């Protein structure tokens, strides 16, 4: 029993669940409508984009890298999808989904190649590609909004696998954006925990030099993690377009902070080699509950980013302290 308690106490997920419970109790005390099934489904639906791309960021962070260009990748992917749908008269939602995925994957491969061959820190590379991808999109489109998405695309966003009805007659339930988030989480969990590439990604992030000396295919691993990030950015762009029912080139860029915060809060180490799917989902839920709670409590939106920034700083500091303790413990064991 003591062993179970000690293992739970060492897990980031345990503290995140405790923080979520406390936050939920505080917000519910001020706004009872927070703790309702309708609000819970709304929170999940509205944060599906954040949840999907945070899972891609998790994989990149575990490998020891970082990617801040995913908002531009998602924007380019969803905009090109919107252009094809509206100019070619395509109404199939499933055909629409096939458009942003390869675009995101291709742009992710560009990031992977640049990170590997340029030998520059990934944050510099991906800031450059964020600016390049987004800038080129604005140059060629003029920043024009796409507002006439086909009707089946709108109906698909409103479809609910499980439906409930409020006393006032409004419908809510398990909608398609939540299903996409769940599918992305399942796929990422399988990749990181059951495939050889997942174990190699953890090894690369834990000690890149050791992985290189062990003969790991570093180029292929880096291409995989950045392509995976691009693939999920493409899926996120598709889901965000469903949620908004309009494609605005400036709707996603600028949300990098929330995604990084969710992944880091969930336990993904900024030094690589650590992070879980469950922790990342809890990190997303924590960001979502904080934003939803601040809105319900009618606290100025100017405070939202300040709170998120403080959380990132706190999480990064805790991660750094854990990393120092881990290295100190390894040194003691080695000396013994």
mmCIF file of N, CA, C and O in Angstrom, residues 137-210:
data_model
loop_
_atom_site.group_PDB
_atom_site.id
_atom_site.type_symbol
_atom_site.label_atom_id
_atom_site.label_comp_id
_atom_site.label_asym_id
_atom_site.label_seq_id
_atom_site.Cartn_x
_atom_site.Cartn_y
_atom_site.Cartn_z
ATOM 1 N N UNK A 137 1.417 32.375 -46.832
ATOM 2 C CA UNK A 137 -0.045 32.231 -46.940
ATOM 3 C C UNK A 137 -0.712 33.592 -47.091
ATOM 4 O O UNK A 137 -1.594 33.773 -47.945
ATOM 5 N N UNK A 138 -0.285 34.554 -46.279
ATOM 6 C CA UNK A 138 -0.892 35.880 -46.343
ATOM 7 C C UNK A 138 -0.561 36.572 -47.668
ATOM 8 O O UNK A 138 -1.404 37.243 -48.272
ATOM 9 N N UNK A 139 0.680 36.385 -48.147
ATOM 10 C CA UNK A 139 1.083 37.005 -49.419
ATOM 11 C C UNK A 139 0.192 36.510 -50.556
ATOM 12 O O UNK A 139 -0.307 37.294 -51.375
ATOM 13 N N UNK A 140 -0.035 35.185 -50.623
ATOM 14 C CA UNK A 140 -0.770 34.621 -51.759
ATOM 15 C C UNK A 140 -2.289 34.722 -51.609
ATOM 16 O O UNK A 140 -3.007 34.627 -52.606
ATOM 17 N N UNK A 141 -2.791 34.878 -50.383
ATOM 18 C CA UNK A 141 -4.259 34.921 -50.207
ATOM 19 C C UNK A 141 -4.754 36.309 -49.827
ATOM 20 O O UNK A 141 -5.958 36.566 -49.889
ATOM 21 N N UNK A 142 -3.840 37.175 -49.396
ATOM 22 C CA UNK A 142 -4.262 38.499 -48.950
ATOM 23 C C UNK A 142 -5.003 38.471 -47.629
ATOM 24 O O UNK A 142 -5.627 39.453 -47.236
ATOM 25 N N UNK A 143 -4.971 37.333 -46.957
ATOM 26 C CA UNK A 143 -5.650 37.227 -45.665
ATOM 27 C C UNK A 143 -7.166 37.133 -45.780
ATOM 28 O O UNK A 143 -7.896 37.362 -44.807
ATOM 29 N N UNK A 144 -7.648 36.782 -46.970
ATOM 30 C CA UNK A 144 -9.098 36.697 -47.185
ATOM 31 C C UNK A 144 -9.718 35.552 -46.390
ATOM 32 O O UNK A 144 -9.172 34.450 -46.354
ATOM 33 N N UNK A 145 -10.862 35.819 -45.783
ATOM 34 C CA UNK A 145 -11.563 34.781 -45.038
ATOM 35 C C UNK A 145 -12.327 33.863 -45.998
ATOM 36 O O UNK A 145 -12.782 34.300 -47.057
ATOM 37 N N UNK A 146 -12.476 32.610 -45.605
ATOM 38 C CA UNK A 146 -13.322 31.671 -46.361
ATOM 39 C C UNK A 146 -14.571 31.417 -45.518
ATOM 40 O O UNK A 146 -14.492 30.855 -44.421
ATOM 41 N N UNK A 147 -15.695 31.846 -46.026
ATOM 42 C CA UNK A 147 -16.932 31.808 -45.220
ATOM 43 C C UNK A 147 -17.996 30.871 -45.773
ATOM 44 O O UNK A 147 -18.993 30.618 -45.107
ATOM 45 N N UNK A 148 -17.795 30.385 -46.993
ATOM 46 C CA UNK A 148 -18.852 29.585 -47.634
ATOM 47 C C UNK A 148 -18.506 28.108 -47.674
ATOM 48 O O UNK A 148 -18.538 27.473 -48.734
ATOM 49 N N UNK A 149 -18.166 27.567 -46.511
ATOM 50 C CA UNK A 149 -17.889 26.130 -46.441
ATOM 51 C C UNK A 149 -19.160 25.340 -46.746
ATOM 52 O O UNK A 149 -20.265 25.798 -46.415
ATOM 53 N N UNK A 150 -19.035 24.157 -47.371
ATOM 54 C CA UNK A 150 -20.238 23.399 -47.779
ATOM 55 C C UNK A 150 -21.078 22.965 -46.581
ATOM 56 O O UNK A 150 -20.567 22.760 -45.479
ATOM 57 N N UNK A 151 -22.369 22.809 -46.825
ATOM 58 C CA UNK A 151 -23.313 22.466 -45.767
ATOM 59 C C UNK A 151 -22.977 21.148 -45.061
ATOM 60 O O UNK A 151 -23.071 21.069 -43.823
ATOM 61 N N UNK A 152 -22.578 20.072 -45.798
ATOM 62 C CA UNK A 152 -22.226 18.831 -45.071
ATOM 63 C C UNK A 152 -21.095 19.031 -44.072
ATOM 64 O O UNK A 152 -21.045 18.357 -43.037
ATOM 65 N N UNK A 153 -20.176 19.940 -44.375
ATOM 66 C CA UNK A 153 -19.080 20.234 -43.454
ATOM 67 C C UNK A 153 -19.631 20.823 -42.159
ATOM 68 O O UNK A 153 -19.173 20.498 -41.061
ATOM 69 N N UNK A 154 -20.632 21.684 -42.286
ATOM 70 C CA UNK A 154 -21.252 22.277 -41.097
ATOM 71 C C UNK A 154 -22.072 21.243 -40.322
ATOM 72 O O UNK A 154 -22.046 21.206 -39.087
ATOM 73 N N UNK A 155 -22.797 20.384 -41.046
ATOM 74 C CA UNK A 155 -23.626 19.364 -40.391
ATOM 75 C C UNK A 155 -22.765 18.354 -39.636
ATOM 76 O O UNK A 155 -23.141 17.873 -38.569
ATOM 77 N N UNK A 156 -21.596 18.031 -40.211
ATOM 78 C CA UNK A 156 -20.702 17.067 -39.564
ATOM 79 C C UNK A 156 -20.224 17.611 -38.215
ATOM 80 O O UNK A 156 -20.080 16.864 -37.239
ATOM 81 N N UNK A 157 -19.977 18.922 -38.161
ATOM 82 C CA UNK A 157 -19.513 19.535 -36.908
ATOM 83 C C UNK A 157 -20.584 19.479 -35.827
ATOM 84 O O UNK A 157 -20.280 19.428 -34.636
ATOM 85 N N UNK A 158 -21.864 19.480 -36.257
ATOM 86 C CA UNK A 158 -22.961 19.492 -35.291
ATOM 87 C C UNK A 158 -23.424 18.091 -34.901
ATOM 88 O O UNK A 158 -24.229 17.939 -33.987
ATOM 89 N N UNK A 159 -22.896 17.074 -35.625
ATOM 90 C CA UNK A 159 -23.317 15.697 -35.332
ATOM 91 C C UNK A 159 -22.808 15.276 -33.950
ATOM 92 O O UNK A 159 -21.688 15.597 -33.553
ATOM 93 N N UNK A 160 -23.642 14.558 -33.229
ATOM 94 C CA UNK A 160 -23.262 14.075 -31.890
ATOM 95 C C UNK A 160 -23.504 12.570 -31.806
ATOM 96 O O UNK A 160 -24.604 12.094 -32.088
ATOM 97 N N UNK A 161 -22.460 11.868 -31.391
ATOM 98 C CA UNK A 161 -22.561 10.411 -31.269
ATOM 99 C C UNK A 161 -23.501 10.042 -30.129
ATOM 100 O O UNK A 161 -24.274 9.085 -30.221
ATOM 101 N N UNK A 162 -23.433 10.797 -29.033
ATOM 102 C CA UNK A 162 -24.336 10.622 -27.888
ATOM 103 C C UNK A 162 -24.993 11.971 -27.613
ATOM 104 O O UNK A 162 -24.302 12.983 -27.486
ATOM 105 N N UNK A 163 -26.328 11.974 -27.543
ATOM 106 C CA UNK A 163 -27.051 13.239 -27.394
ATOM 107 C C UNK A 163 -27.752 13.318 -26.053
ATOM 108 O O UNK A 163 -28.274 12.328 -25.552
ATOM 109 N N UNK A 164 -27.787 14.524 -25.507
ATOM 110 C CA UNK A 164 -28.575 14.825 -24.314
ATOM 111 C C UNK A 164 -29.323 16.126 -24.586
ATOM 112 O O UNK A 164 -28.954 16.889 -25.482
ATOM 113 N N UNK A 165 -30.363 16.377 -23.810
ATOM 114 C CA UNK A 165 -31.152 17.597 -23.998
ATOM 115 C C UNK A 165 -31.327 18.306 -22.664
ATOM 116 O O UNK A 165 -31.643 17.671 -21.647
ATOM 117 N N UNK A 166 -31.126 19.608 -22.668
ATOM 118 C CA UNK A 166 -31.318 20.391 -21.443
ATOM 119 C C UNK A 166 -32.805 20.617 -21.193
ATOM 120 O O UNK A 166 -33.648 20.342 -22.060
ATOM 121 N N UNK A 167 -33.122 21.122 -20.016
ATOM 122 C CA UNK A 167 -34.522 21.416 -19.695
ATOM 123 C C UNK A 167 -35.097 22.443 -20.653
ATOM 124 O O UNK A 167 -36.311 22.457 -20.932
ATOM 125 N N UNK A 168 -34.227 23.294 -21.193
ATOM 126 C CA UNK A 168 -34.682 24.316 -22.145
ATOM 127 C C UNK A 168 -34.764 23.817 -23.573
ATOM 128 O O UNK A 168 -35.135 24.588 -24.469
ATOM 129 N N UNK A 169 -34.403 22.533 -23.803
ATOM 130 C CA UNK A 169 -34.515 21.956 -25.147
ATOM 131 C C UNK A 169 -33.236 22.003 -25.972
ATOM 132 O O UNK A 169 -33.207 21.503 -27.091
ATOM 133 N N UNK A 170 -32.186 22.575 -25.429
ATOM 134 C CA UNK A 170 -30.917 22.647 -26.167
ATOM 135 C C UNK A 170 -30.206 21.295 -26.120
ATOM 136 O O UNK A 170 -30.218 20.606 -25.097
ATOM 137 N N UNK A 171 -29.590 20.917 -27.268
ATOM 138 C CA UNK A 171 -28.900 19.637 -27.346
ATOM 139 C C UNK A 171 -27.407 19.795 -27.056
ATOM 140 O O UNK A 171 -26.795 20.806 -27.413
ATOM 141 N N UNK A 172 -26.837 18.812 -26.404
ATOM 142 C CA UNK A 172 -25.397 18.761 -26.190
ATOM 143 C C UNK A 172 -25.002 17.287 -26.139
ATOM 144 O O UNK A 172 -25.864 16.412 -26.078
ATOM 145 N N UNK A 173 -23.689 17.025 -26.179
ATOM 146 C CA UNK A 173 -23.261 15.628 -26.130
ATOM 147 C C UNK A 173 -21.885 15.418 -26.724
ATOM 148 O O UNK A 173 -21.102 16.361 -26.865
ATOM 149 N N UNK A 174 -21.604 14.151 -27.078
ATOM 150 C CA UNK A 174 -20.286 13.762 -27.573
ATOM 151 C C UNK A 174 -20.198 14.088 -29.065
ATOM 152 O O UNK A 174 -20.703 13.365 -29.907
ATOM 153 N N UNK A 175 -19.528 15.184 -29.391
ATOM 154 C CA UNK A 175 -19.492 15.665 -30.778
ATOM 155 C C UNK A 175 -18.229 15.188 -31.488
ATOM 156 O O UNK A 175 -17.294 14.659 -30.877
ATOM 157 N N UNK A 176 -18.194 15.406 -32.801
ATOM 158 C CA UNK A 176 -17.091 14.895 -33.617
ATOM 159 C C UNK A 176 -15.726 15.489 -33.250
ATOM 160 O O UNK A 176 -14.724 14.754 -33.295
ATOM 161 N N UNK A 177 -15.606 16.785 -32.907
ATOM 162 C CA UNK A 177 -14.272 17.271 -32.510
ATOM 163 C C UNK A 177 -13.695 16.504 -31.320
ATOM 164 O O UNK A 177 -12.491 16.242 -31.271
ATOM 165 N N UNK A 178 -14.548 16.115 -30.372
ATOM 166 C CA UNK A 178 -14.063 15.343 -29.218
ATOM 167 C C UNK A 178 -13.588 13.966 -29.674
ATOM 168 O O UNK A 178 -12.591 13.431 -29.176
ATOM 169 N N UNK A 179 -14.289 13.375 -30.646
ATOM 170 C CA UNK A 179 -13.886 12.065 -31.165
ATOM 171 C C UNK A 179 -12.516 12.140 -31.837
ATOM 172 O O UNK A 179 -11.685 11.237 -31.684
ATOM 173 N N UNK A 180 -12.275 13.215 -32.593
ATOM 174 C CA UNK A 180 -10.959 13.378 -33.226
ATOM 175 C C UNK A 180 -9.866 13.505 -32.161
ATOM 176 O O UNK A 180 -8.765 12.978 -32.317
ATOM 177 N N UNK A 181 -10.163 14.245 -31.093
ATOM 178 C CA UNK A 181 -9.200 14.384 -29.989
ATOM 179 C C UNK A 181 -8.910 12.998 -29.374
ATOM 180 O O UNK A 181 -7.753 12.625 -29.144
ATOM 181 N N UNK A 182 -9.960 12.232 -29.149
ATOM 182 C CA UNK A 182 -9.791 10.901 -28.580
ATOM 183 C C UNK A 182 -8.977 9.990 -29.502
ATOM 184 O O UNK A 182 -8.107 9.229 -29.039
ATOM 185 N N UNK A 183 -9.232 10.080 -30.815
ATOM 186 C CA UNK A 183 -8.484 9.249 -31.772
ATOM 187 C C UNK A 183 -7.004 9.636 -31.772
ATOM 188 O O UNK A 183 -6.121 8.758 -31.820
ATOM 189 N N UNK A 184 -6.723 10.939 -31.717
ATOM 190 C CA UNK A 184 -5.323 11.405 -31.694
ATOM 191 C C UNK A 184 -4.625 10.934 -30.409
ATOM 192 O O UNK A 184 -3.450 10.541 -30.437
ATOM 193 N N UNK A 185 -5.357 10.948 -29.298
ATOM 194 C CA UNK A 185 -4.770 10.506 -28.022
ATOM 195 C C UNK A 185 -4.453 9.013 -28.063
ATOM 196 O O UNK A 185 -3.381 8.575 -27.623
ATOM 197 N N UNK A 186 -5.381 8.222 -28.607
ATOM 198 C CA UNK A 186 -5.165 6.775 -28.697
ATOM 199 C C UNK A 186 -3.966 6.457 -29.588
ATOM 200 O O UNK A 186 -3.109 5.624 -29.238
ATOM 201 N N UNK A 187 -3.896 7.131 -30.747
ATOM 202 C CA UNK A 187 -2.788 6.895 -31.682
ATOM 203 C C UNK A 187 -1.452 7.263 -31.035
ATOM 204 O O UNK A 187 -0.470 6.504 -31.135
ATOM 205 N N UNK A 188 -1.405 8.408 -30.355
ATOM 206 C CA UNK A 188 -0.153 8.851 -29.722
ATOM 207 C C UNK A 188 0.257 7.896 -28.603
ATOM 208 O O UNK A 188 1.445 7.588 -28.440
ATOM 209 N N UNK A 189 -0.718 7.428 -27.837
ATOM 210 C CA UNK A 189 -0.446 6.476 -26.747
ATOM 211 C C UNK A 189 0.156 5.191 -27.298
ATOM 212 O O UNK A 189 1.127 4.663 -26.758
ATOM 213 N N UNK A 190 -0.409 4.692 -28.393
ATOM 214 C CA UNK A 190 0.119 3.464 -29.008
ATOM 215 C C UNK A 190 1.542 3.694 -29.518
ATOM 216 O O UNK A 190 2.439 2.880 -29.301
ATOM 217 N N UNK A 191 1.753 4.819 -30.208
ATOM 218 C CA UNK A 191 3.083 5.108 -30.772
ATOM 219 C C UNK A 191 4.135 5.169 -29.676
ATOM 220 O O UNK A 191 5.212 4.575 -29.787
ATOM 221 N N UNK A 192 3.844 5.888 -28.593
ATOM 222 C CA UNK A 192 4.856 6.102 -27.553
ATOM 223 C C UNK A 192 5.066 4.889 -26.649
ATOM 224 O O UNK A 192 6.149 4.714 -26.099
ATOM 225 N N UNK A 193 4.040 4.069 -26.489
ATOM 226 C CA UNK A 193 4.130 2.982 -25.506
ATOM 227 C C UNK A 193 4.272 1.587 -26.090
ATOM 228 O O UNK A 193 4.722 0.679 -25.386
ATOM 229 N N UNK A 194 3.908 1.398 -27.342
ATOM 230 C CA UNK A 194 3.885 0.041 -27.882
ATOM 231 C C UNK A 194 4.711 -0.154 -29.149
ATOM 232 O O UNK A 194 4.865 -1.280 -29.609
ATOM 233 N N UNK A 195 5.208 0.920 -29.740
ATOM 234 C CA UNK A 195 6.001 0.788 -30.957
ATOM 235 C C UNK A 195 7.471 1.057 -30.658
ATOM 236 O O UNK A 195 7.809 1.846 -29.768
ATOM 237 N N UNK A 196 8.337 0.412 -31.422
ATOM 238 C CA UNK A 196 9.783 0.594 -31.232
ATOM 239 C C UNK A 196 10.179 2.048 -31.419
ATOM 240 O O UNK A 196 11.055 2.563 -30.707
ATOM 241 N N UNK A 197 9.505 2.725 -32.356
ATOM 242 C CA UNK A 197 9.858 4.128 -32.598
ATOM 243 C C UNK A 197 9.586 4.981 -31.362
ATOM 244 O O UNK A 197 10.322 5.937 -31.075
ATOM 245 N N UNK A 198 8.559 4.622 -30.594
ATOM 246 C CA UNK A 198 8.250 5.368 -29.372
ATOM 247 C C UNK A 198 9.356 5.235 -28.347
ATOM 248 O O UNK A 198 9.784 6.220 -27.726
ATOM 249 N N UNK A 199 9.854 4.004 -28.154
ATOM 250 C CA UNK A 199 10.946 3.793 -27.190
ATOM 251 C C UNK A 199 12.204 4.523 -27.643
ATOM 252 O O UNK A 199 12.960 5.058 -26.828
ATOM 253 N N UNK A 200 12.433 4.570 -28.957
ATOM 254 C CA UNK A 200 13.618 5.279 -29.463
ATOM 255 C C UNK A 200 13.472 6.787 -29.295
ATOM 256 O O UNK A 200 14.462 7.487 -29.067
ATOM 257 N N UNK A 201 12.260 7.290 -29.399
ATOM 258 C CA UNK A 201 12.041 8.731 -29.193
ATOM 259 C C UNK A 201 12.356 9.104 -27.742
ATOM 260 O O UNK A 201 13.006 10.121 -27.468
ATOM 261 N N UNK A 202 11.918 8.273 -26.791
ATOM 262 C CA UNK A 202 12.244 8.528 -25.377
ATOM 263 C C UNK A 202 13.762 8.470 -25.169
ATOM 264 O O UNK A 202 14.343 9.287 -24.440
ATOM 265 N N UNK A 203 14.412 7.482 -25.803
ATOM 266 C CA UNK A 203 15.869 7.336 -25.643
ATOM 267 C C UNK A 203 16.600 8.541 -26.242
ATOM 268 O O UNK A 203 17.563 9.059 -25.651
ATOM 269 N N UNK A 204 16.136 9.011 -27.397
ATOM 270 C CA UNK A 204 16.762 10.176 -28.045
ATOM 271 C C UNK A 204 16.650 11.408 -27.157
ATOM 272 O O UNK A 204 17.612 12.165 -26.991
ATOM 273 N N UNK A 205 15.463 11.604 -26.576
ATOM 274 C CA UNK A 205 15.270 12.770 -25.707
ATOM 275 C C UNK A 205 16.016 12.643 -24.387
ATOM 276 O O UNK A 205 16.489 13.637 -23.836
ATOM 277 N N UNK A 206 16.155 11.412 -23.895
ATOM 278 C CA UNK A 206 16.842 11.217 -22.619
ATOM 279 C C UNK A 206 18.328 11.456 -22.718
ATOM 280 O O UNK A 206 18.944 12.037 -21.821
ATOM 281 N N UNK A 207 18.944 11.017 -23.816
ATOM 282 C CA UNK A 207 20.385 11.209 -24.003
ATOM 283 C C UNK A 207 20.698 11.079 -25.488
ATOM 284 O O UNK A 207 20.881 9.969 -25.996
ATOM 285 N N UNK A 208 20.730 12.203 -26.173
ATOM 286 C CA UNK A 208 20.889 12.194 -27.634
ATOM 287 C C UNK A 208 22.228 11.587 -28.042
ATOM 288 O O UNK A 208 22.307 10.838 -29.030
ATOM 289 N N UNK A 209 23.288 11.898 -27.291
ATOM 290 C CA UNK A 209 24.612 11.391 -27.659
ATOM 291 C C UNK A 209 24.668 9.869 -27.510
ATOM 292 O O UNK A 209 25.229 9.176 -28.364
ATOM 293 N N UNK A 210 24.074 9.369 -26.419
ATOM 294 C CA UNK A 210 24.050 7.918 -26.224
ATOM 295 C C UNK A 210 23.241 7.237 -27.322
ATOM 296 O O UNK A 210 23.619 6.163 -27.810
#
